[in-house]
mmCIF file of C-alpha atoms in Angstrom:
data_model
loop_
_atom_site.group_PDB
_atom_site.id
_atom_site.type_symbol
_atom_site.label_atom_id
_atom_site.label_comp_id
_atom_site.label_asym_id
_atom_site.label_seq_id
_atom_site.Cartn_x
_atom_site.Cartn_y
_atom_site.Cartn_z
ATOM 1 C CA MET A 15 0.000 0.000 0.000
ATOM 2 C CA ARG A 16 1.224 3.492 -0.767
ATOM 3 C CA THR A 17 -0.103 6.874 0.279
ATOM 4 C CA ASN A 18 -0.707 9.602 -2.246
ATOM 5 C CA PRO A 19 2.259 12.016 -1.999
ATOM 6 C CA SER A 20 0.048 15.066 -2.588
ATOM 7 C CA ASN A 21 -1.469 14.525 0.889
ATOM 8 C CA THR A 22 -5.065 14.316 -0.400
ATOM 9 C CA GLY A 23 -6.034 11.539 1.979
ATOM 10 C CA ALA A 24 -5.905 8.966 -0.815
ATOM 11 C CA PHE A 25 -4.123 5.648 -0.718
ATOM 12 C CA THR A 26 -3.491 3.056 -3.404
ATOM 13 C CA THR A 27 -2.985 -0.684 -3.434
ATOM 14 C CA GLU A 28 -2.277 -2.935 -6.385
ATOM 15 C CA ARG A 29 -6.021 -3.227 -7.087
ATOM 16 C CA LEU A 30 -7.670 -0.204 -5.495
ATOM 17 C CA THR A 31 -7.412 3.544 -4.969
ATOM 18 C CA VAL A 32 -9.378 5.068 -2.099
ATOM 19 C CA ARG A 33 -9.822 8.826 -2.096
ATOM 20 C CA PRO A 34 -12.281 11.436 -0.806
ATOM 21 C CA TRP A 35 -15.422 12.131 -2.834
ATOM 22 C CA HIS A 36 -15.288 14.784 -5.578
ATOM 23 C CA VAL A 37 -18.196 16.744 -7.053
ATOM 24 C CA GLU A 38 -17.590 14.927 -10.334
ATOM 25 C CA ASP A 39 -18.448 11.645 -8.545
ATOM 26 C CA ALA A 40 -22.058 12.696 -7.879
ATOM 27 C CA GLN A 41 -23.687 11.144 -10.953
ATOM 28 C CA ALA A 42 -21.846 7.837 -10.617
ATOM 29 C CA ALA A 43 -22.736 7.693 -6.905
ATOM 30 C CA LEU A 44 -26.387 8.397 -7.666
ATOM 31 C CA ASP A 45 -26.364 5.679 -10.324
ATOM 32 C CA VAL A 46 -25.249 3.147 -7.705
ATOM 33 C CA TYR A 47 -26.776 4.388 -4.449
ATOM 34 C CA GLY A 48 -30.079 5.329 -6.104
ATOM 35 C CA HIS A 49 -31.027 1.688 -6.702
ATOM 36 C CA PRO A 50 -33.207 -0.024 -4.075
ATOM 37 C CA GLU A 51 -31.183 -3.233 -4.622
ATOM 38 C CA VAL A 52 -28.143 -1.390 -3.239
ATOM 39 C CA THR A 53 -29.692 0.821 -0.579
ATOM 40 C CA ARG A 54 -31.516 -2.062 1.117
ATOM 41 C CA TRP A 55 -28.119 -3.460 2.141
ATOM 42 C CA LEU A 56 -27.028 -0.091 3.524
ATOM 43 C CA SER A 57 -30.082 0.458 5.740
ATOM 44 C CA PRO A 58 -30.557 1.666 8.400
ATOM 45 C CA ASP A 59 -27.190 3.450 8.268
ATOM 46 C CA MET A 60 -27.993 5.281 5.038
ATOM 47 C CA ASP A 61 -31.267 6.769 3.830
ATOM 48 C CA GLN A 62 -32.399 6.047 0.284
ATOM 49 C CA VAL A 63 -31.064 8.581 -2.210
#
């Protein structure tokens, strides 16, 4: 695992990069989290989008 040198809070592994949300992520997040098949597994911690 390596940390992003720009100090953005991101880290990267061989298969994954984890970083904070960006405004540009909104549509992709809505596409996923807006489906009842997804949100039912997140309840009660997250309200439906």
